[in-house]
Short mmCIF file of C-alpha atoms and ligand atoms in Angstrom, two decimals:
data_model
loop_
_atom_site.label_atom_id
_atom_site.label_comp_id
_atom_site.label_asym_id
_atom_site.label_seq_id
_atom_site.Cartn_x
_atom_site.Cartn_y
_atom_site.Cartn_z
CA UNK A 1 16.34 -15.05 -31.97
CA UNK A 2 18.91 -12.28 -32.04
CA UNK A 3 18.78 -9.85 -34.95
CA UNK A 4 21.05 -11.08 -37.77
CA UNK A 5 22.15 -7.61 -38.83
CA UNK A 6 23.08 -6.67 -35.27
CA UNK A 7 24.98 -9.92 -34.81
CA UNK A 8 26.96 -9.28 -37.96
CA UNK A 9 27.69 -5.69 -36.91
CA UNK A 10 29.01 -6.95 -33.58
CA UNK A 11 31.17 -9.57 -35.28
CA UNK A 12 32.52 -7.03 -37.74
CA UNK A 13 33.64 -4.88 -34.81
CA UNK A 14 35.47 -7.70 -33.04
CA UNK A 15 39.24 -7.39 -32.71
CA UNK A 16 41.41 -10.38 -31.97
CA UNK A 17 45.10 -9.84 -31.28
CA UNK A 18 47.72 -12.30 -32.46
CA UNK A 19 51.01 -12.85 -30.61
CA UNK A 20 54.35 -12.24 -32.32
CA UNK A 21 55.74 -15.44 -30.80
CA UNK A 22 53.14 -17.61 -32.54
CA UNK A 23 54.96 -16.96 -35.84
CA UNK A 24 58.33 -18.17 -34.57
CA UNK A 25 59.52 -21.71 -34.10
CA UNK A 26 58.31 -23.41 -30.95
CA UNK A 27 58.12 -26.84 -29.44
CA UNK A 28 58.28 -28.73 -26.23
CA UNK A 29 61.27 -29.34 -24.01
CA UNK A 30 61.80 -32.48 -26.08
CA UNK A 31 62.12 -30.96 -29.54
CA UNK A 32 61.53 -27.84 -31.57
CA UNK A 33 60.71 -28.74 -35.16
CA UNK A 34 61.93 -25.89 -37.36
CA UNK A 35 59.56 -24.76 -40.10
CA UNK A 36 60.28 -23.06 -43.42
CA UNK A 37 59.62 -19.36 -43.90
CA UNK A 38 59.74 -18.56 -40.21
CA UNK A 39 60.38 -14.85 -39.49
CA UNK A 40 63.86 -13.76 -38.45
CA UNK A 41 62.97 -10.31 -37.15
CA UNK A 42 60.13 -8.53 -35.35
CA UNK A 43 59.33 -6.87 -38.66
CA UNK A 44 58.86 -10.23 -40.36
CA UNK A 45 56.61 -11.38 -37.51
CA UNK A 46 54.54 -8.25 -38.06
CA UNK A 47 54.35 -9.06 -41.78
CA UNK A 48 52.92 -12.48 -40.90
CA UNK A 49 50.44 -11.00 -38.43
CA UNK A 50 49.34 -8.62 -41.19
CA UNK A 51 48.46 -11.65 -43.34
CA UNK A 52 46.19 -12.97 -40.62
CA UNK A 53 44.41 -9.61 -40.55
CA UNK A 54 44.33 -9.42 -44.36
CA UNK A 55 42.37 -12.66 -44.62
CA UNK A 56 40.20 -12.46 -41.49
CA UNK A 57 39.63 -8.70 -41.23
CA UNK A 58 39.40 -8.94 -37.44
CA UNK A 59 43.02 -9.28 -36.29
CA UNK A 60 44.31 -5.69 -36.51
CA UNK A 61 46.96 -5.86 -33.80
CA UNK A 62 49.97 -7.92 -32.83
CA UNK A 63 51.34 -8.38 -29.32
CA UNK A 64 55.07 -8.06 -28.73
CA UNK A 65 57.18 -9.96 -26.23
CA UNK A 66 60.17 -8.11 -24.82
CA UNK A 67 63.05 -8.93 -25.23
CA UNK A 68 62.10 -11.43 -27.95
CA UNK A 69 61.03 -8.50 -30.11
CA UNK A 70 63.69 -6.06 -29.00
CA UNK A 71 64.51 -3.30 -31.52
CA UNK A 72 66.41 -0.03 -31.30
CA UNK A 73 63.51 2.15 -32.35
CA UNK A 74 60.02 1.16 -31.18
CA UNK A 75 58.32 4.16 -32.74
CA UNK A 76 59.76 3.05 -36.07
CA UNK A 77 58.50 -0.48 -35.42
CA UNK A 78 55.01 0.91 -34.75
CA UNK A 79 55.22 2.85 -38.03
CA UNK A 80 56.33 -0.34 -39.78
CA UNK A 81 53.27 -2.13 -38.38
CA UNK A 82 50.97 0.67 -39.50
CA UNK A 83 52.38 0.48 -43.03
CA UNK A 84 51.80 -3.26 -42.98
CA UNK A 85 48.16 -2.67 -42.01
CA UNK A 86 48.26 -3.60 -38.32
CA UNK A 87 49.23 -1.97 -35.04
CA UNK A 88 51.25 -2.99 -32.02
CA UNK A 89 49.06 -4.37 -29.25
CA UNK A 90 49.94 -5.52 -25.77
CA UNK A 91 53.54 -5.48 -24.62
CA UNK A 92 54.35 -8.76 -22.89
CA UNK A 93 57.08 -8.45 -20.30
CA UNK A 94 59.59 -11.19 -19.68
CA UNK A 95 61.14 -11.59 -16.28
CA UNK A 96 61.67 -15.30 -16.49
CA UNK A 97 64.51 -16.05 -18.85
CA UNK A 98 67.63 -14.71 -17.19
CA UNK A 99 69.76 -16.79 -14.85
CA UNK A 100 69.17 -14.13 -12.21
CA UNK A 101 65.52 -15.18 -12.05
CA UNK A 102 66.15 -18.69 -10.79
CA UNK A 103 64.49 -17.86 -7.47
CA UNK A 104 62.02 -15.40 -8.92
CA UNK A 105 61.87 -11.86 -10.29
CA UNK A 106 59.82 -9.26 -8.40
CA UNK A 107 59.31 -11.76 -5.54
CA UNK A 108 62.96 -12.76 -5.35
CA UNK A 109 64.50 -12.51 -1.85
CA UNK A 110 67.44 -10.62 -3.41
CA UNK A 111 66.65 -6.89 -3.71
CA UNK A 112 69.13 -6.56 -6.59
CA UNK A 113 67.22 -9.07 -8.68
CA UNK A 114 63.93 -7.41 -7.77
CA UNK A 115 65.30 -4.05 -8.92
CA UNK A 116 66.45 -5.57 -12.20
CA UNK A 117 63.01 -7.09 -12.83
CA UNK A 118 61.27 -3.84 -11.99
CA UNK A 119 63.55 -1.95 -14.38
CA UNK A 120 62.48 -4.31 -17.14
CA UNK A 121 58.80 -3.76 -16.40
CA UNK A 122 59.29 -0.01 -16.48
CA UNK A 123 61.23 -0.32 -19.72
CA UNK A 124 58.17 -2.11 -21.12
CA UNK A 125 56.05 0.93 -20.24
CA UNK A 126 58.58 3.13 -22.07
CA UNK A 127 58.07 0.84 -25.06
CA UNK A 128 54.30 1.26 -24.75
CA UNK A 129 54.77 5.01 -24.83
CA UNK A 130 56.71 4.67 -28.08
CA UNK A 131 54.38 2.17 -29.76
CA UNK A 132 51.09 3.51 -28.46
CA UNK A 133 50.30 0.14 -26.91
CA UNK A 134 47.45 0.27 -24.43
CA UNK A 135 48.28 -2.79 -22.34
CA UNK A 136 51.23 -4.19 -20.43
CA UNK A 137 50.94 -7.91 -19.79
CA UNK A 138 52.53 -9.07 -16.59
CA UNK A 139 53.22 -12.71 -16.10
CA UNK A 140 55.57 -13.79 -13.35
CA UNK A 141 57.20 -17.19 -13.37
CA UNK A 142 57.89 -16.59 -9.67
CA UNK A 143 57.16 -19.37 -7.26
CA UNK A 144 58.54 -22.14 -5.12
CA UNK A 145 59.40 -25.73 -5.78
CA UNK A 146 59.67 -26.78 -2.17
CA UNK A 147 57.77 -26.04 1.04
CA UNK A 148 59.79 -23.70 3.20
CA UNK A 149 61.94 -22.53 0.28
CA UNK A 150 60.91 -18.90 0.86
CA UNK A 151 58.32 -17.00 2.82
CA UNK A 152 55.03 -17.05 0.91
CA UNK A 153 53.68 -13.95 2.62
CA UNK A 154 56.86 -11.89 2.22
CA UNK A 155 56.77 -12.71 -1.47
CA UNK A 156 53.26 -11.28 -1.70
CA UNK A 157 54.56 -8.08 -0.09
CA UNK A 158 57.37 -7.87 -2.65
CA UNK A 159 54.91 -8.47 -5.47
CA UNK A 160 52.58 -5.75 -4.21
CA UNK A 161 55.48 -3.32 -3.94
CA UNK A 162 56.59 -3.90 -7.54
CA UNK A 163 53.05 -3.74 -8.91
CA UNK A 164 52.48 -0.42 -7.17
CA UNK A 165 55.55 1.08 -8.84
CA UNK A 166 54.51 -0.15 -12.27
CA UNK A 167 50.97 1.07 -11.70
CA UNK A 168 52.27 4.50 -10.78
CA UNK A 169 54.23 4.67 -14.03
CA UNK A 170 51.18 4.03 -16.26
CA UNK A 171 49.58 6.97 -18.03
CA UNK A 172 45.83 7.54 -18.04
CA UNK A 173 45.25 5.53 -21.22
CA UNK A 174 47.46 2.58 -20.26
CA UNK A 175 46.61 -0.51 -18.21
CA UNK A 176 48.44 -3.49 -16.92
CA UNK A 177 46.97 -6.95 -17.20
CA UNK A 178 48.06 -9.31 -14.47
CA UNK A 179 48.18 -12.94 -15.53
CA UNK A 180 47.82 -15.85 -13.12
CA UNK A 181 48.95 -19.43 -13.53
CA UNK A 182 48.65 -22.23 -11.01
CA UNK A 183 51.83 -24.08 -11.90
CA UNK A 184 54.91 -24.03 -14.11
CA UNK A 185 57.76 -23.35 -13.99
CA UNK A 186 57.28 -23.53 -10.22
CA UNK A 187 55.59 -26.70 -9.08
CA UNK A 188 54.82 -26.27 -5.39
CA UNK A 189 53.48 -22.72 -5.22
CA UNK A 190 53.37 -19.89 -7.69
CA UNK A 191 53.14 -16.29 -6.51
CA UNK A 192 50.11 -15.43 -8.67
CA UNK A 193 48.42 -18.83 -8.82
CA UNK A 194 44.82 -17.87 -9.42
CA UNK A 195 42.33 -15.19 -10.37
CA UNK A 196 41.65 -14.36 -6.74
CA UNK A 197 45.26 -13.41 -6.10
CA UNK A 198 45.46 -11.37 -9.29
CA UNK A 199 42.11 -9.75 -8.52
CA UNK A 200 43.08 -8.76 -4.97
CA UNK A 201 46.28 -7.06 -6.14
CA UNK A 202 44.42 -5.29 -8.94
CA UNK A 203 41.57 -4.08 -6.72
CA UNK A 204 44.04 -2.57 -4.31
CA UNK A 205 45.73 -0.61 -7.09
CA UNK A 206 42.79 0.75 -9.08
CA UNK A 207 41.11 0.76 -12.48
CA UNK A 208 44.27 0.59 -14.58
CA UNK A 209 45.10 -2.81 -13.05
CA UNK A 210 43.11 -5.61 -14.64
CA UNK A 211 43.18 -9.39 -14.62
CA UNK A 212 43.97 -11.40 -17.74
CA UNK A 213 42.59 -14.90 -18.09
CA UNK A 214 44.89 -17.27 -19.95
CA UNK A 215 42.59 -20.17 -20.69
CA UNK A 216 45.44 -22.67 -20.29
CA UNK A 217 46.35 -21.59 -16.76
CA UNK A 218 43.80 -23.45 -14.67
CA UNK A 219 43.55 -26.80 -13.01
CA UNK A 220 41.62 -29.32 -15.11
CA UNK A 221 37.89 -28.99 -14.60
CA UNK A 222 38.01 -25.34 -13.49
CA UNK A 223 34.87 -23.45 -14.47
CA UNK A 224 36.54 -20.64 -16.40
CA UNK A 225 33.27 -19.00 -17.41
CA UNK A 226 32.45 -18.43 -13.75
CA UNK A 227 35.72 -16.54 -13.36
CA UNK A 228 34.88 -14.53 -16.46
CA UNK A 229 31.40 -13.68 -15.18
CA UNK A 230 32.76 -12.67 -11.78
CA UNK A 231 35.58 -10.50 -13.11
CA UNK A 232 33.30 -8.76 -15.59
CA UNK A 233 30.80 -8.02 -12.87
CA UNK A 234 33.59 -6.39 -10.87
CA UNK A 235 34.92 -4.49 -13.90
CA UNK A 236 38.21 -6.35 -13.64
CA UNK A 237 38.42 -8.54 -16.75
CA UNK A 238 41.18 -6.90 -18.76
CA UNK A 239 41.46 -9.57 -21.39
CA UNK A 240 42.12 -13.10 -22.47
CA UNK A 241 45.12 -15.05 -23.54
CA UNK A 242 43.23 -17.59 -25.60
CA UNK A 243 44.54 -21.06 -26.31
CA UNK A 244 43.35 -24.55 -25.56
CA UNK A 245 44.65 -27.38 -23.52
CA UNK A 246 44.09 -31.06 -22.99
CA UNK A 247 46.43 -31.53 -20.04
CA UNK A 248 48.59 -28.62 -18.92
CA UNK A 249 49.43 -25.24 -20.48
CA UNK A 250 49.37 -26.84 -23.92
CA UNK A 251 49.05 -23.56 -25.90
CA UNK A 252 47.12 -25.34 -28.65
CA UNK A 253 44.73 -23.55 -30.97
CA UNK A 254 41.86 -21.93 -29.11
CA UNK A 255 38.62 -23.81 -29.55
CA UNK A 256 40.42 -26.97 -30.64
CA UNK A 257 40.26 -28.92 -27.40
CA UNK A 258 36.90 -27.74 -26.13
CA UNK A 259 34.81 -25.50 -28.41
CA UNK A 260 31.89 -25.79 -25.98
CA UNK A 261 33.98 -24.25 -23.19
CA UNK A 262 34.97 -21.40 -25.50
CA UNK A 263 31.30 -20.82 -26.29
CA UNK A 264 30.43 -20.79 -22.58
CA UNK A 265 33.18 -18.26 -21.96
CA UNK A 266 32.01 -16.04 -24.81
CA UNK A 267 28.44 -16.30 -23.60
CA UNK A 268 29.52 -14.82 -20.25
CA UNK A 269 31.54 -12.16 -22.06
CA UNK A 270 28.51 -11.11 -24.09
CA UNK A 271 26.23 -11.37 -21.04
CA UNK A 272 28.64 -9.34 -18.92
CA UNK A 273 29.11 -6.52 -21.41
CA UNK A 274 32.73 -7.40 -22.11
CA UNK A 275 32.09 -7.30 -25.81
CA UNK A 276 29.84 -6.02 -28.51
CA UNK A 277 28.20 -3.13 -26.77
CA UNK A 278 30.62 -0.38 -27.65
CA UNK A 279 29.47 2.96 -26.36
CA UNK A 280 27.43 1.39 -23.60
CA UNK A 281 28.89 -0.79 -20.91
CA UNK A 282 31.62 -2.44 -22.94
CA UNK A 283 34.28 -3.39 -20.42
CA UNK A 284 37.17 -3.18 -22.89
CA UNK A 285 38.11 -6.82 -22.71
CA UNK A 286 41.09 -7.57 -24.95
CA UNK A 287 40.87 -10.78 -26.97
CA UNK A 288 44.41 -11.99 -27.42
CA UNK A 289 45.78 -15.31 -28.58
CA UNK A 290 48.69 -16.85 -26.68
CA UNK A 291 49.55 -19.95 -28.63
CA UNK A 292 52.35 -21.89 -30.21
CA UNK A 293 52.09 -23.87 -33.42
CA UNK A 294 54.60 -26.63 -32.88
CA UNK A 295 53.60 -29.01 -35.67
CA UNK A 296 51.04 -27.15 -37.77
CA UNK A 297 51.85 -24.26 -40.13
CA UNK A 298 51.81 -21.06 -38.16
CA UNK A 299 49.97 -18.44 -40.21
CA UNK A 300 47.07 -20.75 -41.12
CA UNK A 301 47.10 -21.88 -37.47
CA UNK A 302 46.55 -18.29 -36.39
CA UNK A 303 43.86 -17.77 -39.03
CA UNK A 304 42.07 -20.90 -37.84
CA UNK A 305 42.31 -19.72 -34.23
CA UNK A 306 40.86 -16.32 -35.07
CA UNK A 307 38.02 -18.08 -36.88
CA UNK A 308 37.41 -20.32 -33.86
CA UNK A 309 37.04 -17.28 -31.61
CA UNK A 310 34.72 -15.72 -34.17
CA UNK A 311 32.56 -18.84 -34.30
CA UNK A 312 32.25 -19.03 -30.54
CA UNK A 313 31.44 -15.32 -30.43
CA UNK A 314 28.79 -15.67 -33.14
CA UNK A 315 27.13 -18.50 -31.22
CA UNK A 316 27.19 -16.44 -28.05
CA UNK A 317 25.68 -13.48 -29.87
CA UNK A 318 22.78 -15.50 -31.25
CA UNK A 319 21.70 -16.77 -27.84
CA UNK A 320 18.09 -15.70 -27.40
CA UNK A 321 18.70 -13.61 -24.29
CA UNK A 322 15.02 -12.86 -23.67
CA UNK A 323 13.97 -16.50 -23.93
CA UNK A 324 16.88 -17.48 -21.73
CA UNK A 325 16.00 -14.95 -19.02
CA UNK A 326 12.36 -15.95 -19.16
CA UNK A 327 13.16 -19.63 -18.74
CA UNK A 328 15.63 -18.89 -15.95
CA UNK A 329 13.17 -16.76 -14.00
CA UNK A 330 10.47 -19.38 -14.44
CA UNK A 331 12.82 -22.00 -13.03
CA UNK A 332 12.56 -23.88 -16.31
CA UNK A 333 15.81 -25.82 -16.07
CA UNK A 334 15.44 -27.76 -19.30
CA UNK A 335 14.07 -24.81 -21.21
CA UNK A 336 16.93 -22.54 -20.20
CA UNK A 337 19.51 -25.15 -21.05
CA UNK A 338 17.81 -25.74 -24.41
CA UNK A 339 18.03 -22.04 -25.30
CA UNK A 340 21.77 -22.09 -24.70
CA UNK A 341 22.30 -25.39 -26.53
CA UNK A 342 20.24 -24.19 -29.50
CA UNK A 343 22.70 -21.36 -30.00
CA UNK A 344 25.71 -23.62 -29.49
CA UNK A 345 24.40 -26.17 -31.96
CA UNK A 346 23.68 -23.59 -34.65
CA UNK A 347 26.04 -23.72 -37.61
CA UNK A 348 27.27 -20.11 -37.75
CA UNK A 349 29.70 -20.70 -40.60
CA UNK A 350 27.25 -19.47 -43.29
CA UNK A 351 26.68 -16.28 -41.27
CA UNK A 352 30.41 -15.69 -40.99
CA UNK A 353 30.96 -16.43 -44.68
CA UNK A 354 28.27 -13.88 -45.51
CA UNK A 355 29.89 -11.34 -43.18
CA UNK A 356 33.29 -11.85 -44.79
CA UNK A 357 31.84 -11.29 -48.24
CA UNK A 358 30.23 -8.09 -47.01
CA UNK A 359 33.65 -7.05 -45.68
CA UNK A 360 35.20 -7.72 -49.10
CA UNK A 361 36.99 -10.81 -47.83
CA UNK A 362 37.12 -14.35 -49.10
CA UNK A 363 34.55 -16.44 -47.19
CA UNK A 364 37.24 -19.07 -46.60
CA UNK A 365 40.27 -17.25 -45.08
CA UNK A 366 42.52 -20.33 -44.85
CA UNK A 367 41.96 -21.25 -48.51
CA UNK A 368 42.47 -17.63 -49.56
CA UNK A 369 45.74 -17.48 -47.63
CA UNK A 370 46.95 -20.70 -49.27
CA UNK A 371 46.07 -19.37 -52.72
CA UNK A 372 47.78 -16.03 -52.06
CA UNK A 373 51.29 -17.41 -52.59
CA UNK A 374 52.54 -15.71 -49.42
CA UNK A 375 53.99 -18.89 -47.99
CA UNK A 376 55.84 -19.72 -51.23
CA UNK A 377 57.29 -16.21 -51.12
CA UNK A 378 58.53 -16.32 -47.52
CA UNK A 379 59.91 -19.84 -47.78
CA UNK A 380 62.37 -18.69 -50.46
CA UNK A 381 62.97 -15.20 -49.10
CA UNK A 382 63.56 -16.18 -45.50
CA UNK A 383 66.62 -18.31 -45.91
CA UNK A 384 69.62 -17.66 -43.67
CA UNK A 385 69.60 -15.55 -40.56
CA UNK A 386 68.34 -16.67 -37.21
CA UNK A 387 64.78 -18.01 -37.32
CA UNK A 388 62.75 -16.57 -34.46
CA UNK A 389 61.94 -18.98 -31.73
CA UNK A 390 60.39 -19.04 -28.32
CA UNK A 391 63.02 -17.30 -26.26
CA UNK A 392 64.84 -15.65 -29.17
C1 LIG B 1 53.06 -18.00 -19.54
O1 LIG B 1 52.80 -19.35 -19.63
C2 LIG B 1 52.44 -17.25 -20.70
O2 LIG B 1 51.09 -17.59 -20.84
C3 LIG B 1 52.60 -15.77 -20.56
O3 LIG B 1 51.53 -15.08 -21.17
C4 LIG B 1 53.83 -15.50 -21.32
O4 LIG B 1 54.04 -14.20 -21.66
C5 LIG B 1 53.61 -16.43 -22.50
O5 LIG B 1 53.09 -17.58 -21.90
C6 LIG B 1 54.84 -16.74 -23.27
O6 LIG B 1 54.53 -17.63 -24.30
MN1 LIG B 2 49.58 -16.22 -21.45
#
């Protein structure tokens, strides 16, 4: 059994990033149900993210989405975040919302549109310089709805060209994380449909190009933990966009749909050195949430999600690695499986409650948040103005 003190030390060091857009209103294409107290500005989103960190102690950064979080002075926004007790994390680019992007952004057949998209990506790196953000997240909605609509191979060339320019603009301590998605908004073919495509582009460019695994971006039944193991082995797993899904890219709370899958993923992360071995072979995998809370309250939804990642991580950390390796090498199929299942079936909530108390936190972050009165405050303060929403 893994050493309890070491497990707690590893959990204490974990950092889970929350996304600014999770605090705004969101919904489906059928309806967005507005909630009370929703932030109107990037600063108010940061205030909400700071609450998640205040009650969990492991969510010290917030990702921005540009232009949803556009401000005049990004250095000032970073200072605002610092004063609130958090920092700005990944900068998420957006080359999917303008009319110009109907036929794609960096893969568009029109060089003018490609230039516009590239300018935006470079502007995002300028923003990283100002905020001190380490990561640029690249997700391209580019793709085709119909066979023959455009030349698949030429689009790969255009993609490679744009990625090379962005890569060249990164400083030594910056990375880009290339996100893949097998469908939506394009339905026939997307230009970065899978980890293999993302991986190949990243390998060609070098160490500052990494793959990000959004857990909602795979076909049903895909073995995501295999992808995680493979990318870690190659030193190419830049991070996660965590969420969970029942059907498509549902963006539900991570660990809600399939906590066992999340455990299997975290087991490979721990096994592959992507986490918890700082100073040794830690691969610098970023744990980010990419979720929307359409019907549940947003701040407690984020707190719950952070706790779900923590629980899966704790279970992965308590796997008896020696017993597992021994059973595997002996060809003991049932024994090896039992070692893994023992960890998964362990109730780690008492361990996490103990850890939180040691960190000076309430053992029950959701209850502590509810008691804090923060929601009552924002629901009266945040009246008027334009509530933030997906796309605004
Ligand atoms: C695309 O579905 C995606 O996962 C990308 O990460 C975007 O930046 C994000 O969603 C927007 O919510
Ligand atoms: Mn994502």
